[in-house]
């Protein structure tokens, strides 16, 4: 089959360019063949020129609801007075005058600053020259699907929350606008990369918690918060900050919530999901966000159509009512009928402190106390999960995540995100603010240049399936699996003047119980389990636990979490000492 390119313009590709291209493959073109291949290459160049004259097409399904216009914003990133925790990137107030339904009426929402809000600058946690090669941040023309859905449900979008540099840190000191502080203890990490989302929701959590415990308000110290936030998670970036912040953060099943209109790292591990002050709100927000959008290639045949998405919050309430009718909704029997597996290997990961281990052990005991069947289970591959996640993703991370190279599937490609090539100037900025991004460039180049790169990647992908199968096999006998989230209590922010090792050290091991479930796609919820002593200073900080369920079975996670909380909320395990 031959392809004929028709063009009346003079050729623009030179023989030297053709020879250079052939030389990349070690090919020396015979002289008599050069004109023919040159003709074909010039035909391609003419076709490219033709396409480049077309205006960028924006899918009308992503255009903002006219009733939410016009939109204004205030830049708050780095404003220590109006934004004391450095929670906010840009604040706004967007709502629809004609919502489709009112399930989120009265709820305020923030979104991670890699999520498109039409008319509001998008930063990705980095500097504009690293995101677009220009001095200005891009201003999207579209609303991400998750933004459209919360507006259709009657919520008020309060703005974009700061996130970590290119979404590549489990801590919260790398954002271009400065560190994001923990709402419970300033100067300490609130976790990343959805750091501002965690801080925004935690601000509301702190306010309500202090009121319940008879403590004075500290609103001026923590600033404005929101009821809910929408974060992103590629290795733990919803669950880790939720754990540090004492809130509820769900990484849903891969493909359950569309990722359209959000800056990607790698489609295989991209997740977006709810971060809330309560379990019930988490279930409510999930019901609004979930369901196929017709655009996101991460969705699969298992992804429900929107009309088929279950009402998680209503089902949870119905389940409680049924247990009440049977006399089982009590502190001794709320968990009756639930099977909980504690992953032994999750309690043996590198860097897990005895303090955190004791909190998770106590959480397992609370499941037993409310009547659940709790057993320790061994999943040896759990300890290999981080290595599988690393090798399966690093070869793609730079092109897809740091250069926004579009994958060959129909999608909305975020055309305004155009990072320049890695350079000395980029290194100088990243080395100061987030060495993890520099490391990612080096890692990706190292792996891709290995002679057996494709074989190693193929092997890693087979082990992704093996890892998924290992969890699926255990989940045939259990409703949820229990693990720690973070291996230690939240650390102090490092200083920018520290060495690379000093900046990276607090993050080591942070994802050892979370990143596995990004490649396998299983849903996982981080929720408050207790308190730990803040290192290097007085005070207490929240510690979270993780509940993992079968793919597309978020409902079992919500049931288990609700039953556990009937035995006492994690944040109410307080010894009277705070900060």
mmCIF file of N, CA and C in Angstrom, residues 479-527:
data_model
loop_
_atom_site.group_PDB
_atom_site.id
_atom_site.type_symbol
_atom_site.label_atom_id
_atom_site.label_comp_id
_atom_site.label_asym_id
_atom_site.label_seq_id
_atom_site.Cartn_x
_atom_site.Cartn_y
_atom_site.Cartn_z
ATOM 1 N N UNK A 479 -13.204 -8.650 52.949
ATOM 2 C CA UNK A 479 -13.876 -7.476 52.389
ATOM 3 C C UNK A 479 -12.890 -6.333 52.175
ATOM 4 N N UNK A 480 -11.979 -6.152 53.131
ATOM 5 C CA UNK A 480 -10.973 -5.095 53.034
ATOM 6 C C UNK A 480 -9.651 -5.604 53.587
ATOM 7 N N UNK A 481 -8.581 -4.940 53.165
ATOM 8 C CA UNK A 481 -7.249 -5.179 53.702
ATOM 9 C C UNK A 481 -6.806 -3.926 54.449
ATOM 10 N N UNK A 482 -6.118 -4.124 55.548
ATOM 11 C CA UNK A 482 -5.692 -3.022 56.416
ATOM 12 C C UNK A 482 -4.176 -2.892 56.383
ATOM 13 N N UNK A 483 -3.689 -1.652 56.189
ATOM 14 C CA UNK A 483 -2.256 -1.359 56.231
ATOM 15 C C UNK A 483 -2.044 0.015 56.869
ATOM 16 N N UNK A 484 -0.806 0.331 57.259
ATOM 17 C CA UNK A 484 -0.483 1.728 57.551
ATOM 18 C C UNK A 484 -0.521 2.537 56.253
ATOM 19 N N UNK A 485 -0.539 3.852 56.386
ATOM 20 C CA UNK A 485 -0.345 4.727 55.228
ATOM 21 C C UNK A 485 1.101 5.211 55.256
ATOM 22 N N UNK A 486 1.391 6.161 56.127
ATOM 23 C CA UNK A 486 2.744 6.694 56.243
ATOM 24 C C UNK A 486 3.540 5.905 57.270
ATOM 25 N N UNK A 487 4.826 5.702 57.034
ATOM 26 C CA UNK A 487 5.609 4.904 57.977
ATOM 27 C C UNK A 487 5.959 5.626 59.265
ATOM 28 N N UNK A 488 5.797 6.944 59.281
ATOM 29 C CA UNK A 488 6.188 7.695 60.465
ATOM 30 C C UNK A 488 5.275 8.910 60.622
ATOM 31 N N UNK A 489 5.335 9.533 61.782
ATOM 32 C CA UNK A 489 4.583 10.763 62.028
ATOM 33 C C UNK A 489 5.186 11.883 61.185
ATOM 34 N N UNK A 490 4.367 12.854 60.805
ATOM 35 C CA UNK A 490 4.809 13.928 59.918
ATOM 36 C C UNK A 490 6.057 14.638 60.394
ATOM 37 N N UNK A 491 6.941 14.948 59.442
ATOM 38 C CA UNK A 491 8.237 15.562 59.747
ATOM 39 C C UNK A 491 8.192 17.073 59.573
ATOM 40 N N UNK A 492 9.230 17.726 60.096
ATOM 41 C CA UNK A 492 9.380 19.158 59.873
ATOM 42 C C UNK A 492 9.783 19.425 58.430
ATOM 43 N N UNK A 493 9.401 20.608 57.934
ATOM 44 C CA UNK A 493 9.835 20.994 56.597
ATOM 45 C C UNK A 493 11.349 21.159 56.567
ATOM 46 N N UNK A 494 12.033 20.638 55.547
ATOM 47 C CA UNK A 494 13.463 20.905 55.406
ATOM 48 C C UNK A 494 13.701 22.324 54.889
ATOM 49 N N UNK A 495 14.921 22.773 55.001
ATOM 50 C CA UNK A 495 15.286 24.091 54.492
ATOM 51 C C UNK A 495 15.774 23.968 53.050
ATOM 52 N N UNK A 496 15.549 25.014 52.247
ATOM 53 C CA UNK A 496 15.983 24.990 50.850
ATOM 54 C C UNK A 496 17.509 24.876 50.729
ATOM 55 N N UNK A 497 18.233 25.347 51.762
ATOM 56 C CA UNK A 497 19.688 25.333 51.695
ATOM 57 C C UNK A 497 20.265 23.956 51.996
ATOM 58 N N UNK A 498 19.440 23.003 52.397
ATOM 59 C CA UNK A 498 19.932 21.674 52.712
ATOM 60 C C UNK A 498 20.428 20.973 51.452
ATOM 61 N N UNK A 499 21.206 19.909 51.654
ATOM 62 C CA UNK A 499 21.679 19.119 50.528
ATOM 63 C C UNK A 499 20.536 18.287 49.953
ATOM 64 N N UNK A 500 20.774 17.725 48.771
ATOM 65 C CA UNK A 500 19.766 16.874 48.144
ATOM 66 C C UNK A 500 19.402 15.715 49.061
ATOM 67 N N UNK A 501 20.396 15.071 49.665
ATOM 68 C CA UNK A 501 20.126 13.951 50.562
ATOM 69 C C UNK A 501 19.249 14.377 51.733
ATOM 70 N N UNK A 502 19.530 15.547 52.299
ATOM 71 C CA UNK A 502 18.759 16.025 53.443
ATOM 72 C C UNK A 502 17.317 16.328 53.058
ATOM 73 N N UNK A 503 17.109 16.820 51.834
ATOM 74 C CA UNK A 503 15.751 17.106 51.381
ATOM 75 C C UNK A 503 14.985 15.833 51.062
ATOM 76 N N UNK A 504 15.677 14.854 50.511
ATOM 77 C CA UNK A 504 15.018 13.630 50.065
ATOM 78 C C UNK A 504 14.775 12.647 51.208
ATOM 79 N N UNK A 505 15.608 12.691 52.235
ATOM 80 C CA UNK A 505 15.554 11.673 53.291
ATOM 81 C C UNK A 505 14.194 11.537 53.962
ATOM 82 N N UNK A 506 13.500 12.648 54.307
ATOM 83 C CA UNK A 506 12.199 12.473 54.976
ATOM 84 C C UNK A 506 11.148 11.786 54.107
ATOM 85 N N UNK A 507 11.353 11.791 52.793
ATOM 86 C CA UNK A 507 10.362 11.187 51.893
ATOM 87 C C UNK A 507 10.623 9.704 51.646
ATOM 88 N N UNK A 508 11.799 9.225 52.035
ATOM 89 C CA UNK A 508 12.151 7.829 51.754
ATOM 90 C C UNK A 508 11.189 6.892 52.480
ATOM 91 N N UNK A 509 10.625 5.973 51.743
ATOM 92 C CA UNK A 509 9.713 4.989 52.328
ATOM 93 C C UNK A 509 8.279 5.438 52.450
ATOM 94 N N UNK A 510 7.991 6.695 52.067
ATOM 95 C CA UNK A 510 6.633 7.227 52.281
ATOM 96 C C UNK A 510 5.576 6.482 51.490
ATOM 97 N N UNK A 511 5.940 5.927 50.335
ATOM 98 C CA UNK A 511 4.943 5.295 49.465
ATOM 99 C C UNK A 511 4.987 3.764 49.510
ATOM 100 N N UNK A 512 5.699 3.195 50.470
ATOM 101 C CA UNK A 512 5.904 1.741 50.470
ATOM 102 C C UNK A 512 4.633 0.938 50.724
ATOM 103 N N UNK A 513 3.582 1.586 51.241
ATOM 104 C CA UNK A 513 2.302 0.897 51.433
ATOM 105 C C UNK A 513 1.183 1.480 50.570
ATOM 106 N N UNK A 514 1.544 2.380 49.665
ATOM 107 C CA UNK A 514 0.496 3.037 48.870
ATOM 108 C C UNK A 514 0.652 2.843 47.366
ATOM 109 N N UNK A 515 1.900 2.900 46.856
ATOM 110 C CA UNK A 515 2.072 2.939 45.397
ATOM 111 C C UNK A 515 1.661 1.635 44.719
ATOM 112 N N UNK A 516 1.678 0.522 45.452
ATOM 113 C CA UNK A 516 1.265 -0.761 44.855
ATOM 114 C C UNK A 516 -0.125 -0.663 44.235
ATOM 115 N N UNK A 517 -1.006 0.034 44.925
ATOM 116 C CA UNK A 517 -2.412 0.044 44.525
ATOM 117 C C UNK A 517 -2.682 1.034 43.389
ATOM 118 N N UNK A 518 -1.655 1.831 43.027
ATOM 119 C CA UNK A 518 -1.784 2.660 41.828
ATOM 120 C C UNK A 518 -1.592 1.828 40.570
ATOM 121 N N UNK A 519 -0.651 0.868 40.601
ATOM 122 C CA UNK A 519 -0.472 0.035 39.408
ATOM 123 C C UNK A 519 -1.508 -1.077 39.333
ATOM 124 N N UNK A 520 -2.003 -1.548 40.477
ATOM 125 C CA UNK A 520 -3.016 -2.615 40.432
ATOM 126 C C UNK A 520 -4.419 -2.062 40.261
ATOM 127 N N UNK A 521 -4.623 -0.784 40.594
ATOM 128 C CA UNK A 521 -5.926 -0.151 40.396
ATOM 129 C C UNK A 521 -6.924 -0.351 41.511
ATOM 130 N N UNK A 522 -6.542 -1.024 42.615
ATOM 131 C CA UNK A 522 -7.488 -1.263 43.700
ATOM 132 C C UNK A 522 -7.836 0.039 44.429
ATOM 133 N N UNK A 523 -9.078 0.184 44.886
ATOM 134 C CA UNK A 523 -9.442 1.371 45.666
ATOM 135 C C UNK A 523 -8.821 1.312 47.050
ATOM 136 N N UNK A 524 -8.437 2.469 47.573
ATOM 137 C CA UNK A 524 -7.805 2.524 48.885
ATOM 138 C C UNK A 524 -8.172 3.839 49.569
ATOM 139 N N UNK A 525 -8.592 3.732 50.812
ATOM 140 C CA UNK A 525 -9.013 4.891 51.608
ATOM 141 C C UNK A 525 -8.042 5.109 52.749
ATOM 142 N N UNK A 526 -7.562 6.347 52.904
ATOM 143 C CA UNK A 526 -6.817 6.750 54.097
ATOM 144 C C UNK A 526 -7.781 7.460 55.026
ATOM 145 N N UNK A 527 -7.740 7.085 56.316
ATOM 146 C CA UNK A 527 -8.634 7.695 57.295
ATOM 147 C C UNK A 527 -7.914 7.822 58.628
#
